[in-house]
Structure formats: C-alpha cells, structure tokens
Coordinates of C-alpha atoms and ligand atoms in Angstrom, one line a residue:
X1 CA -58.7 -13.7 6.6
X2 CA -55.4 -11.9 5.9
X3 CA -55.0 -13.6 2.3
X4 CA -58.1 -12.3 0.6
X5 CA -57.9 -9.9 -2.2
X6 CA -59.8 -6.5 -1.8
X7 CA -62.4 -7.5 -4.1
X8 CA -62.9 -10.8 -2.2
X9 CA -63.1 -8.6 1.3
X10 CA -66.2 -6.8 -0.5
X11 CA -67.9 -9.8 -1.4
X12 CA -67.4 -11.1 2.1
X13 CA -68.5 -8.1 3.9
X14 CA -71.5 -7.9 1.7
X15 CA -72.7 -11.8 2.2
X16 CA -71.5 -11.1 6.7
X17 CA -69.0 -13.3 6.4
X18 CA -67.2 -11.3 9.0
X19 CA -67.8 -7.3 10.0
X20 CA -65.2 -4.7 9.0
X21 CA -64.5 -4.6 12.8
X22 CA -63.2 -8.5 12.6
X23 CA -60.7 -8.0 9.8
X24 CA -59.7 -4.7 10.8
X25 CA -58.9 -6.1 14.0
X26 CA -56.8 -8.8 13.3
X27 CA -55.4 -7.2 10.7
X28 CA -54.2 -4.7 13.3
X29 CA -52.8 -8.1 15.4
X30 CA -50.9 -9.4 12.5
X31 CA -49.3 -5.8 12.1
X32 CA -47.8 -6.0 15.6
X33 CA -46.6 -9.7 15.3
X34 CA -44.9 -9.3 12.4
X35 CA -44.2 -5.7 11.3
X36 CA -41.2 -5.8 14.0
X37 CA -39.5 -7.7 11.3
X38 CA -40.2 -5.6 8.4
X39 CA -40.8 -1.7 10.1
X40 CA -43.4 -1.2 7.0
X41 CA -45.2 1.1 8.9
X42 CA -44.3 4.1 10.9
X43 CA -47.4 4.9 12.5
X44 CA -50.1 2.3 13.4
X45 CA -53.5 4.6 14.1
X46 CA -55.5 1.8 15.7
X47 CA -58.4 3.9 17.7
X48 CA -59.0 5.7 14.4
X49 CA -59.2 2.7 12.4
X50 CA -61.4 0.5 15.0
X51 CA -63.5 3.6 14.8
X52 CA -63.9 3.7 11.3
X53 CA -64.2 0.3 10.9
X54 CA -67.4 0.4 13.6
X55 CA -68.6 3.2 11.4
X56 CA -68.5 1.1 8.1
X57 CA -70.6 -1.8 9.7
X58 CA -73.3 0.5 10.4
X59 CA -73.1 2.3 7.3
X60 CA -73.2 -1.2 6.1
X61 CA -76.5 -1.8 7.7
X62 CA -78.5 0.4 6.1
X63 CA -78.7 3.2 3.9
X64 CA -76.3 3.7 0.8
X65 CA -72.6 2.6 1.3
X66 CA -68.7 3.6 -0.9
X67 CA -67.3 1.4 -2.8
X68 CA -64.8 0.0 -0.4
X69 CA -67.2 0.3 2.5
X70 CA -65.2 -1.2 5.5
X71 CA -61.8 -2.4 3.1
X72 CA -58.5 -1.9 5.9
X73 CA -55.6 -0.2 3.8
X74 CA -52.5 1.6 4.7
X75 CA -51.5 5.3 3.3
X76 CA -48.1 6.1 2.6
X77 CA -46.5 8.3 5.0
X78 CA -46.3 11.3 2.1
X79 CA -50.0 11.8 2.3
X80 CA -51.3 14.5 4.6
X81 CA -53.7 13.0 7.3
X82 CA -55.4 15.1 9.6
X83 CA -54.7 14.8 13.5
X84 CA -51.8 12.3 12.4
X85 CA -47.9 12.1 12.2
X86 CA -47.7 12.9 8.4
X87 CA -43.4 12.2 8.3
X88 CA -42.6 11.8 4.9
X89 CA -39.9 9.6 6.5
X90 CA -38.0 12.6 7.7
X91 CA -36.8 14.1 10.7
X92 CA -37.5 16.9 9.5
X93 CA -41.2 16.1 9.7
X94 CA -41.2 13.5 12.4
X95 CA -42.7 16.3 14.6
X96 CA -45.2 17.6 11.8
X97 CA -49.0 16.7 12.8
X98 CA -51.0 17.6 9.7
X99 CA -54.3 19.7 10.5
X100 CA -56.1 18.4 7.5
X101 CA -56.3 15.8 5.2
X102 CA -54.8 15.2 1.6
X103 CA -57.4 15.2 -1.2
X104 CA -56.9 11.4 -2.0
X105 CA -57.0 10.6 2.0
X106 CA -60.4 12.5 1.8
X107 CA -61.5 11.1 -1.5
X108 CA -60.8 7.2 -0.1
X109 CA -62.7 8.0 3.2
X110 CA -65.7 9.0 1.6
X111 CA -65.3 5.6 -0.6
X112 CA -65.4 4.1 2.8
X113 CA -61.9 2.6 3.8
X114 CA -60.2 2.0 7.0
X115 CA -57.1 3.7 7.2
X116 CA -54.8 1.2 9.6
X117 CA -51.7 3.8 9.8
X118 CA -48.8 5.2 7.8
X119 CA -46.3 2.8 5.7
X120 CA -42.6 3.7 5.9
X121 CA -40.9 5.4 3.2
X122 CA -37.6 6.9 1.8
X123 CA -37.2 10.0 2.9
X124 CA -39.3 12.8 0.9
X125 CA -39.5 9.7 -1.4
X126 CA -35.7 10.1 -2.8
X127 CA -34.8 6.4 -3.1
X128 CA -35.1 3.1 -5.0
X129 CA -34.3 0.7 -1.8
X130 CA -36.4 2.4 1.6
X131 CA -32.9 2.6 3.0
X132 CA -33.4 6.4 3.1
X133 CA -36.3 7.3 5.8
X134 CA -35.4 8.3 9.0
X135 CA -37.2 5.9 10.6
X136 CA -35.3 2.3 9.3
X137 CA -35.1 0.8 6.8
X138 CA -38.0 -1.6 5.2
X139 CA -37.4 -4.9 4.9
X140 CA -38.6 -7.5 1.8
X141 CA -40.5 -9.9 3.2
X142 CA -39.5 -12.5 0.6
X143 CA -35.7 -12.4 2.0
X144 CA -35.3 -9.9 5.0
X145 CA -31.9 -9.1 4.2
X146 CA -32.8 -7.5 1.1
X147 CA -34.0 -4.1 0.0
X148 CA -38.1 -3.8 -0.6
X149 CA -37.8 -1.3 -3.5
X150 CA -38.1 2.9 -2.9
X151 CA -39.3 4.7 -2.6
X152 CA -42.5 3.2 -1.1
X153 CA -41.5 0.0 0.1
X154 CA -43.5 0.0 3.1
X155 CA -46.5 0.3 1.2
X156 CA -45.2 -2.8 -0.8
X157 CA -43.5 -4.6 1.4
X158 CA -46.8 -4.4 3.9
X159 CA -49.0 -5.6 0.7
X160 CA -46.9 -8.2 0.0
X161 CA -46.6 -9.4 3.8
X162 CA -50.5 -9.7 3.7
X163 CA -50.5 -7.0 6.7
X164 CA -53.0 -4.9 4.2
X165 CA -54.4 -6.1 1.2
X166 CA -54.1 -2.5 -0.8
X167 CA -51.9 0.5 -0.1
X168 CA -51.2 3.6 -1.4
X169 CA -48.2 5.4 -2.9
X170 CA -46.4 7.7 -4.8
X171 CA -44.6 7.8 -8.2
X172 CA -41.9 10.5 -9.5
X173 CA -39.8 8.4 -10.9
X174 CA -40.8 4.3 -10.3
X175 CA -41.6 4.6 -6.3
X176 CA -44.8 2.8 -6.9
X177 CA -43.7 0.3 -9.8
X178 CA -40.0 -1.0 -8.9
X179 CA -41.1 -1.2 -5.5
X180 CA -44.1 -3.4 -6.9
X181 CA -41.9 -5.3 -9.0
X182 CA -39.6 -6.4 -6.2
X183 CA -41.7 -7.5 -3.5
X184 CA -44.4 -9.3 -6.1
X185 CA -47.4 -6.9 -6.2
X186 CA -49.1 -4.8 -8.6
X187 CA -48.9 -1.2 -8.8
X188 CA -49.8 1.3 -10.6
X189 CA -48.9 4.7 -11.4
X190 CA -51.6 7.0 -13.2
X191 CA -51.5 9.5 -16.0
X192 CA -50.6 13.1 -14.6
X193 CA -52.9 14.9 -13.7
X194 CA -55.5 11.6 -12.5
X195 CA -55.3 12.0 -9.2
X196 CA -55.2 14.8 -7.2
X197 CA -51.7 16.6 -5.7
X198 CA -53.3 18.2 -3.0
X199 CA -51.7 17.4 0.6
X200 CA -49.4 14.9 -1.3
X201 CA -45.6 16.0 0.1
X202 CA -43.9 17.4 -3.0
X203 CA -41.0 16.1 -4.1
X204 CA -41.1 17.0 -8.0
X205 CA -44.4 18.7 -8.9
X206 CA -44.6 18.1 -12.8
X207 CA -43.6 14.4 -12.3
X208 CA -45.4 13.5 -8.9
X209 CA -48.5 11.0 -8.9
X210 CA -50.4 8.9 -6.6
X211 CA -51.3 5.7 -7.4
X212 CA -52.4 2.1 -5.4
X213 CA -49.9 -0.8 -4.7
X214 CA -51.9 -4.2 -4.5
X215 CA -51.7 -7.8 -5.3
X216 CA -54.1 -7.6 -8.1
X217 CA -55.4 -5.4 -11.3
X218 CA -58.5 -5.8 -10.4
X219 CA -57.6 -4.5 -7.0
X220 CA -56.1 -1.5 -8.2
X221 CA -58.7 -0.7 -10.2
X222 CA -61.0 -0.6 -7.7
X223 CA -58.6 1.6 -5.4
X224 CA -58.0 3.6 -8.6
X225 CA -61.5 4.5 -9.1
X226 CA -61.7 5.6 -5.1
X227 CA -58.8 8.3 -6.0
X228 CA -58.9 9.5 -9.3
X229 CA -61.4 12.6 -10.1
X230 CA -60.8 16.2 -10.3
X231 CA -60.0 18.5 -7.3
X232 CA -59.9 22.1 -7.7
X233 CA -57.1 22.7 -5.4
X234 CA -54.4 21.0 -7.6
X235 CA -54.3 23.2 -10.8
X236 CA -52.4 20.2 -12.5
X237 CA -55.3 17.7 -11.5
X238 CA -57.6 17.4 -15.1
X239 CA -61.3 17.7 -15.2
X240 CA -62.5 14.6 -17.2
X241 CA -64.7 11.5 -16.1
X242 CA -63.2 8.6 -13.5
X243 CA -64.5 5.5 -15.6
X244 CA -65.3 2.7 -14.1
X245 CA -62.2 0.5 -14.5
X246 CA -63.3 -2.8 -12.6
X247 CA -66.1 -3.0 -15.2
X248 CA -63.9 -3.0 -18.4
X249 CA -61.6 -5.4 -16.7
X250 CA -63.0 -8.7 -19.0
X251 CA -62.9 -7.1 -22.2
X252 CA -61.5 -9.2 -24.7
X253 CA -57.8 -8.3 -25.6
X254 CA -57.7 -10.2 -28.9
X255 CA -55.5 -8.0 -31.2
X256 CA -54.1 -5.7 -28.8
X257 CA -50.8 -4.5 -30.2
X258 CA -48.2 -4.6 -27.7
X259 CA -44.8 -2.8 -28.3
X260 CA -41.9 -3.5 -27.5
X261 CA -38.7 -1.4 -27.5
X262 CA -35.8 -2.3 -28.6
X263 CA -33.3 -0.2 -26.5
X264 CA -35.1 -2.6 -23.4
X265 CA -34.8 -5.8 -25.3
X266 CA -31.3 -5.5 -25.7
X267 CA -29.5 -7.8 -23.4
X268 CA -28.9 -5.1 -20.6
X269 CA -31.5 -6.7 -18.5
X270 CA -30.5 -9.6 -16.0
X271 CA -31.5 -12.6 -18.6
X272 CA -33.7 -14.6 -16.2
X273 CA -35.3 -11.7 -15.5
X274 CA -35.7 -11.2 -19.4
X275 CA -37.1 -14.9 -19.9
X276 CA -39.7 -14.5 -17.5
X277 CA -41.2 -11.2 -19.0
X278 CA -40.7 -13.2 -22.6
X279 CA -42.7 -16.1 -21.1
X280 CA -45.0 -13.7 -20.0
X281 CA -45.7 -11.8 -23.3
X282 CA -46.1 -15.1 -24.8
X283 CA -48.9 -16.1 -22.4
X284 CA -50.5 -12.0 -23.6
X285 CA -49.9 -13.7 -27.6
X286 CA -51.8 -16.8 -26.6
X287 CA -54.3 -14.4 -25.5
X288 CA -54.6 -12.7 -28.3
X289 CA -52.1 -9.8 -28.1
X290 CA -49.9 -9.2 -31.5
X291 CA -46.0 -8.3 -30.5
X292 CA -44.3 -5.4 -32.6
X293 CA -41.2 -3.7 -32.0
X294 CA -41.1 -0.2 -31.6
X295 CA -38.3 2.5 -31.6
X296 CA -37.6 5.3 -28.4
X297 CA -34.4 6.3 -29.2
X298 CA -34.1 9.5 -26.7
X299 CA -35.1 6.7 -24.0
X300 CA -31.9 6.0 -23.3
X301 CA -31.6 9.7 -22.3
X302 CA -34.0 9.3 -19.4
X303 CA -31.9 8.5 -16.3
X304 CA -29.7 11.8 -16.6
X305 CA -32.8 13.6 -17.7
X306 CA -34.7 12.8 -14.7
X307 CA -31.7 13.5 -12.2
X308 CA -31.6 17.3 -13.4
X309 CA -35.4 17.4 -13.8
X310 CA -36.1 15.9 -10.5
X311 CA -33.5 17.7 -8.4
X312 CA -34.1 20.7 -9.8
X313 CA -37.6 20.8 -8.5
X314 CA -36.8 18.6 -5.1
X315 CA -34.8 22.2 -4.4
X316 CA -37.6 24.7 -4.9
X317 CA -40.1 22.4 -3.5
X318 CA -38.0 21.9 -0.3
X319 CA -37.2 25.1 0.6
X320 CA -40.1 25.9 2.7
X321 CA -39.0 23.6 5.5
X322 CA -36.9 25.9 7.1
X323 CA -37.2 25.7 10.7
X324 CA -39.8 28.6 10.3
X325 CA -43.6 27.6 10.1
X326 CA -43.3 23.7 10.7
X327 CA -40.9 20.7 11.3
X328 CA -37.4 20.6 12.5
X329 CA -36.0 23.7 14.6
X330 CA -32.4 23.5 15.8
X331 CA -32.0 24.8 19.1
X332 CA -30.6 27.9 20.6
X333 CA -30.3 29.4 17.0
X334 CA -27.6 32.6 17.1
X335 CA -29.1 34.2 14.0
X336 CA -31.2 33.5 11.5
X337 CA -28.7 32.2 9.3
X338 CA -27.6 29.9 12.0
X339 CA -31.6 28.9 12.3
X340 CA -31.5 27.5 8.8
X341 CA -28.7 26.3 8.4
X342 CA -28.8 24.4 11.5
X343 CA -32.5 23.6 11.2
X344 CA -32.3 21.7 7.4
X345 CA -28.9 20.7 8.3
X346 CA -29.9 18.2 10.7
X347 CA -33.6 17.8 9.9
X348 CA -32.8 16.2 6.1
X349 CA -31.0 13.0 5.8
X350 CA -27.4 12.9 3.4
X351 CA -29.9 11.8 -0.2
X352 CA -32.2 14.9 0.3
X353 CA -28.8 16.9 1.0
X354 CA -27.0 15.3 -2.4
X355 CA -30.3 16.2 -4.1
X356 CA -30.8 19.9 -3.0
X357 CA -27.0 20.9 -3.8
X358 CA -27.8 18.9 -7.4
X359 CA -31.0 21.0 -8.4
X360 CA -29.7 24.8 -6.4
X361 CA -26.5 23.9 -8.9
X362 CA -28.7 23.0 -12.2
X363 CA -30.9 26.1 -11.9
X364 CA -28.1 28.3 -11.1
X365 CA -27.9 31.3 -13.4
X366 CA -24.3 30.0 -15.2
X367 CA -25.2 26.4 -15.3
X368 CA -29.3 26.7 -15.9
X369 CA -28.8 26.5 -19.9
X370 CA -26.6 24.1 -20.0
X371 CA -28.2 21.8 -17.7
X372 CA -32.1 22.7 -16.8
X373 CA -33.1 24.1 -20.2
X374 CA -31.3 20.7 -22.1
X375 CA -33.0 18.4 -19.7
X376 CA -36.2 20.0 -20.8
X377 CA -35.8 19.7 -24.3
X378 CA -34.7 16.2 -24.0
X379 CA -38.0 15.5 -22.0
X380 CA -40.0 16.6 -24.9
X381 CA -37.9 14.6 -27.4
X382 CA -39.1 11.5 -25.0
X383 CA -42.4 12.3 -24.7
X384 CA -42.7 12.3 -28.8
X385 CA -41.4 9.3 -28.5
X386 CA -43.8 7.9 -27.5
X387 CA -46.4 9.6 -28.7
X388 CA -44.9 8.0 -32.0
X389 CA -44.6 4.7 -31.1
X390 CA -48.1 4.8 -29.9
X391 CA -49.2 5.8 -33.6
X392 CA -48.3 1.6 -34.2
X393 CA -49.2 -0.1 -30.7
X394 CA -51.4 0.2 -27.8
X395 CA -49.7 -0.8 -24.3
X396 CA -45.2 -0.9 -24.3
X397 CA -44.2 -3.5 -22.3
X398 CA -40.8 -4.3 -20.6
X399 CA -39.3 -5.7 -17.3
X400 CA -40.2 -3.3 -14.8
X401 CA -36.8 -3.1 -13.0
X402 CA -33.2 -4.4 -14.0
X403 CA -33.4 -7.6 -11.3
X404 CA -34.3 -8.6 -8.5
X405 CA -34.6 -7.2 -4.8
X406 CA -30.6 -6.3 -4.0
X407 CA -29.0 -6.7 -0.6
X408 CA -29.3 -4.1 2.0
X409 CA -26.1 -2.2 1.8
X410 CA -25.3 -3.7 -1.7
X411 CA -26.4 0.0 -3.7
X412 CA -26.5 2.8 -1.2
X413 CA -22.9 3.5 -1.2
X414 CA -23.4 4.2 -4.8
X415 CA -26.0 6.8 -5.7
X416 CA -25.8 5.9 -9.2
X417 CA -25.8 3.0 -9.4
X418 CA -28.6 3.2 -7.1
X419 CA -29.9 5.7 -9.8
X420 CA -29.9 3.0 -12.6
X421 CA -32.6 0.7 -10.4
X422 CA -35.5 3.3 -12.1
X423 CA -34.2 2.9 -16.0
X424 CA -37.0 1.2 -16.9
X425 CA -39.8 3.4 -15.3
X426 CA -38.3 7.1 -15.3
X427 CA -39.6 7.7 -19.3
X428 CA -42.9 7.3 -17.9
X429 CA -43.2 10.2 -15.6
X430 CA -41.0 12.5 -17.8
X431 CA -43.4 11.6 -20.7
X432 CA -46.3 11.6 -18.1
X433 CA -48.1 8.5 -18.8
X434 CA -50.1 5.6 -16.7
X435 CA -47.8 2.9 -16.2
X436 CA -48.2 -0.3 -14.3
X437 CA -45.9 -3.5 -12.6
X438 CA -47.0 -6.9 -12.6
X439 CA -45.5 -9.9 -10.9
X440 CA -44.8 -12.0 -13.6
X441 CA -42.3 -15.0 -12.1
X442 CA -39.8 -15.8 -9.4
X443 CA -36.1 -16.3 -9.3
X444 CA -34.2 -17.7 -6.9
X445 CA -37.7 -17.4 -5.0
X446 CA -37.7 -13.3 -5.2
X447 CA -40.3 -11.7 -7.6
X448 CA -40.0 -10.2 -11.2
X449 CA -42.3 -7.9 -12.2
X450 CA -43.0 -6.6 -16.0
X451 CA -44.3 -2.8 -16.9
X452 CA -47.1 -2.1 -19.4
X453 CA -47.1 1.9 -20.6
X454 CA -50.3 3.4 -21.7
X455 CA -51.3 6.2 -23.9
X456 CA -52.5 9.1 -21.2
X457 CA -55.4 8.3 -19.4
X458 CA -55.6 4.7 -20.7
X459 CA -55.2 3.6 -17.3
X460 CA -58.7 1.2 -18.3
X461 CA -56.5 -0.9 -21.1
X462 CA -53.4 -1.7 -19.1
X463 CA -55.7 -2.8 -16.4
X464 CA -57.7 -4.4 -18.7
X465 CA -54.8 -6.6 -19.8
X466 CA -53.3 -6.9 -16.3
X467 CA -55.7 -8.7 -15.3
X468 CA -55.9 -11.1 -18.8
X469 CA -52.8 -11.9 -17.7
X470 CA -53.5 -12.6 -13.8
X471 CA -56.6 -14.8 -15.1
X472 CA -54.2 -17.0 -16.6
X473 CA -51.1 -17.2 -14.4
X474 CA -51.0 -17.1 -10.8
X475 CA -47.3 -15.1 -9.7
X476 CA -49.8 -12.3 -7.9
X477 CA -51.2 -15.1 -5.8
X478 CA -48.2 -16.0 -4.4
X479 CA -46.8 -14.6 -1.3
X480 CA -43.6 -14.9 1.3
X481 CA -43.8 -18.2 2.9
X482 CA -42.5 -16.9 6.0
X483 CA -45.0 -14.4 6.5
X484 CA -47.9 -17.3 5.9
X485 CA -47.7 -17.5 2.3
X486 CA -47.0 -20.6 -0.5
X487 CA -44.4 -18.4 -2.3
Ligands
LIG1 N1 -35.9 6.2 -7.3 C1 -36.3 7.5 -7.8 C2 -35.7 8.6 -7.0 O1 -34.9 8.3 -6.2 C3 -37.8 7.6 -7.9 C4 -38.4 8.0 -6.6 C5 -39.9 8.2 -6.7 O2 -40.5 7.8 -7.7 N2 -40.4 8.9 -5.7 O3 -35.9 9.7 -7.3

C-alpha cells in the first residue's frame, strides 16, 4: 500500500480497495518503524489523522466528496495548524501552538486530505541541507549519511521514504526544488502570488511560496489544484482561476520550445549530473520538444542578489519573535533589554543569527544604497531576463542543483559554499516564476533531478511536460531500497 502514487490511492479508494482508515493506518505504522532513522517528521498527529481519515470514509459513502477525499499527506512544519505544534524547526517556536490554521492547511482539508503530522525542517527554512532545525537533522533515505536537501527535507525525504505519498513545502529560494532534486521526487514551486501566504511562517515575503513535493507531476498537480486559489488575507495572493492542471496533463508537447541557458550549460555543473539532464532533454526532443539556447546574462548575479534580498527581509520578518506575545522567553529577565536579548539569543539557532545581522546590516541607513537598493535593481535586470528569453521559448530547463546529496557535515562549516547549493533555482523566486524538479537519473545510486522554469502562472505547461517525460522514463518510480524500494 505504501508505494502507490496519490492518483493511484484515489482510484483505489474510489473502487474500496481499502478505506482511508487502512492506509492511514499503516501509513502511521511505517512512520514509527522507520522515521527513527530519518527524523522526517517532528510531530506525528495520529488521533487527528485517524479522525479524519474516519471522516473521509463516510464522506466517501455518500453525498459529494474533495478531490483528495481520504489521501494521507504530511505538512511542513512552517504551516500554521490549529491546536498543533506549528515549530518552524525552532526553539524559538517549539513551544508555539497555533490557534488557527494556515490558509493552504484549510484549503487542503476542505479538498479532503488527512494530515498525518509535521515534516522536519531547517530552521525558519534558512538552509539547503535540513542540518539547521532544532529538532535534528533529516536524513536521505537513499544514503543516511548524507544531507536530504533544505530547506524542506523532511517533506522530501518522507516522500521519497514512501512514509507519505505527497507533502507540502515551501520555496524562497530552492527549499522545495533542490530538496526534490536530491532525494528523487518531484516538486514544484508555484508562480507568486498562486497560493496563499496566510499562516505560512515568513521568512522573505516577496519571494516566499508554497508548493507540493511528490513522486509524480501528475501528483503535484493534483495537490496543486487543492492549494492554489485566491485568499483575501494575503494581499500578494492574485485573483485569477485555479485550472484544472491534472486534465491538461496529456496534451501533446510536439513543438514545445525549450531553452536552454548558456551560463548553466557551461561546464560548472558536476558532468554526470550534466549527462543525465542531456539524456533527459533528448528523451523531451524525441518527444517532440525543439532545443534553443537562450541568453540570462544578469543570472549569474542571482546568488549575491538573493543573500541581500533574502536577509534583508528574514530581519524585518523576524523581529516579532521577541519573547513578548509568543515563543521563547528567557527566564528571570532583569530588564527588557535583557528579555530580548536573552529571549532571541537563545531561541534562534547560529544560521537565523548569521542572517539577521546580514539583512539589520544591508538595510542600515549608510549601507542601504549600496547594498538593498543595488540588489533590487539587479532583481529587475533578472526578471527581464527572462521575460526576454521567454519572447523565443516556452519552459528553460537546467539541472536543478549542482550534484548530488552531500555528506552531513561536508557544507555546513561553510555558509557559502552552502549558499552555492541554490544557483540554479534562486533566479526563479527573484524573477517570481513557477518552477519545477524532476528526477531525471541516478549516480552512484543518489538521484539527479532537472528544473523546467515557466512563464508566470504557466504552472499547467511545465506540468504538462513533466509528466511527457515521466510517461516515458521511469527515475520517479524508483525509490530507496532500504526503505522497501528497487532504487
Ligand atoms: N537555501 C536557501 C536559503 O537558505 C533557500 C531556502 C528556501 O528556499 N527556504 O535561504
């Protein structure tokens, strides 16, 4: 039961194959035999999700049913959920039980899924390995010494376990994608704006977006069309229709034009990795796809770009944990200087730290021209980037990160080199497009993915073609062979 797809659950539930209660169930069983070795989730909410589950069958027997009536998946620990530890892989929030629920926990429940608990994370989602959060570190299940991708890595590494066959997760600048990439699933971020903010732990609010982790396009479309829709309370979230992306997914993709930059095809990339994302556009050619280069020449620009932008933000969005209204509180404070100080100082881990002093420094009044205002301008030279190069093409694809999963401990003494894992995925949140990752090979039995780009809100296209491409290969269906799979 634990190796079926969401779409294949559906079908199965429909034809009473087995109730929502069954899988749910042993689902929750194979979280508690085998999470030990990954710590993918911090909080397992079994009562609520037997509940919910019992809730779906009945549904199920009569009357009308969601679209993933009954479907188990996991929420990443950044999403707000009502009655529940909501960490955002903090201290500082460990304590933090939020009274209601984010707008994408709400807008999934009413599609009918059954939350099974909260997937570990790096801390306020600062990270590129899961090394960050509080609570442990993740683990890959292809090779548990090595990292699962960050920032959420338990949402991937649980996917990719088979513990839950769809996830969901954030993106600011590649947590959904690299972390995809490296564990051999398929994620997707969505254009900004898609899906709802609300009760979504800030981290950087103009480049923030949720998104599903899965092992297949088809998957994510169908968890994409449970989140996506317009929410009043998120003045960034756009009005404009949620199309129905698991019907387009067959559409012919003959004469798609596919770009492909040449500041990523340059050599920097580990060449295996580069070989299998070639052999991978030519399967796209033999489906029809054409191949043209195209040109982002501020691209390059991206990584420093982000790491004012992002900062900057983390530092204003941050502030409010203080020690005052929620979260950590030192004890015995002497003052109230002593209460904050002492409060954030312990309650955020050394990243969040680096990050804060990085972003209070950028928007400082002597350095803010010199560092906020150009990061700003370069953003908007990267967005016309690509607004340019998608004059000539219709999806950009490129690896999705530099290699494969590293080895715990191998990056986090470095934060940038750490920095570098998210050089291929950064332009799209600064620029603010959909972007997906899709296994696309193995070496030395660890998972590569490759990244298609979309113009904004052509989230329907790149799933579109995902899923071309999983009808003729089969890297998504493989899975760890220690954790069950044939991988
Ligand atoms: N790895 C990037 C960072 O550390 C991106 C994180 C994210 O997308 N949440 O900021």
């Amino acid at each position: 039961m634990f190796n079926k797809s969401i779409r294949e659950i559906l079908d199965d539930l429909a034809k009473g194959e087995y109730s929502s209660r069954e899988i749910t169930k042993s689902l929750l069983e194979r979280i508690k035999a085998l999470d030990p070795d990954l710590n993918s989730f911090i909080t397992l909410t079994e009562e609520n999700a037997l509940a919910s589950a019992e809730a779906a069958d009945k549904a199920r027997s009569g009357g009308e049913i969601g679209s993933l009536c009954g479907v188990p998946i996991a929420h990443k620990d950044i999403f707000c959920t009502q009655g529940v530890r909501t960490s955002c892989g903090s201290k500082m929030l460990d304590n933090f039980i939020s009274p209601y629920d984010a707008h994408l926990v709400q807008s999934m429940a009413k599609a009918g899924v059954v939350s099974l608990g909260k997937t570990n994370m790096d801390e306020f989602a600062m990270g590129s390995s899961n090394e960050t959060s509080f609570y442990g570190p993740v683990k890959n299940p292809w090779d548990t010494e090595r990292v699962p991708g960050g920032s959420s890595g338990g949402s991937a590494a649980a996917v990719a376990a088979r513990l839950v066959p769809g996830a969901t997760a954030t993106d600011t600048g590649g947590s959904i994608r690299q972390p995809a990439s490296l564990c051999g699933v398929t994620g997707l971020k969505p254009t900004y704006g898609r899906v709802s903010r609300y009760g979504m732990i800030a981290f950087a609010s103009s480049l923030d977006q949720a998104g599903p982790i899965a092992r297949t396009a088809e998957d994510c479309a169908l968890l994409l069309e449970a989140m996506a829709g317009f929410d009043s309370n998120d003045s960034t979230c756009i009005d404009r229709d949620v199309p129905q992306y698991s019907a387009s997914l067959d559409n012919d993709i003959s004469g798609l034009r596919i770009g492909l930059p040449k500041q990523y095809f340059n050599g920097d990339t580990n060449s295996e990795v580069g070989k299998l994302v070639d052999q991978a556009l030519t399967a796209l050619e033999q489906a029809g796809a054409k191949l043209i280069e195209v040109d982002l020449p501020h691209v390059e620009l991206a990584i420093p770009t982000y790491y004012v932008v992002a900062p900057a933000e983390c530092s204003t969005n941050l502030s409010r944990f203080d020690g005052v209204r929620y979260g950590h509180r030192c004890e015995n404070p002497a003052d109230l200087e002593d209460l904050y100080s002492r409060s954030r100082g312990e309650g955020f881990g050394d990243e969040v730290k680096r990050r804060i002093l990085v972003g209070t420094y950028v928007l400082s009044a002597g350095f803010y021209d010199a560092y906020y205002r150009q990061a700003q301008k370069i953003r908007r030279l990267i967005q016309q980037d690509f607004v340019s190069a998608f004059d000539q093409v219709d999806l950009i694809a490129s690896p999705s990160a530099l290699s494969t999963a590293f080895k715990m401990g191998e990056k986090s003494g470095d934060p940038v080199e750490m920095y570098q894992e998210d050089l291929y995925t950064i332009p799209a949140n600064l620029a603010g497009l959909p972007a997906m990752s899709v296994p696309c090979g193995l070496m030395n039995n660890l998972p590569v993915g490759m990244q298609f780009v979309g113009r904004h809100f052509e989230e329907g296209l790149m799933l579109n073609t995902a899923h071309q491409y999983q009808k003729r290969t089969n890297w998504h269906e493989l899975s760890p062979e220690k954790f069950g799979g044939q991988g």
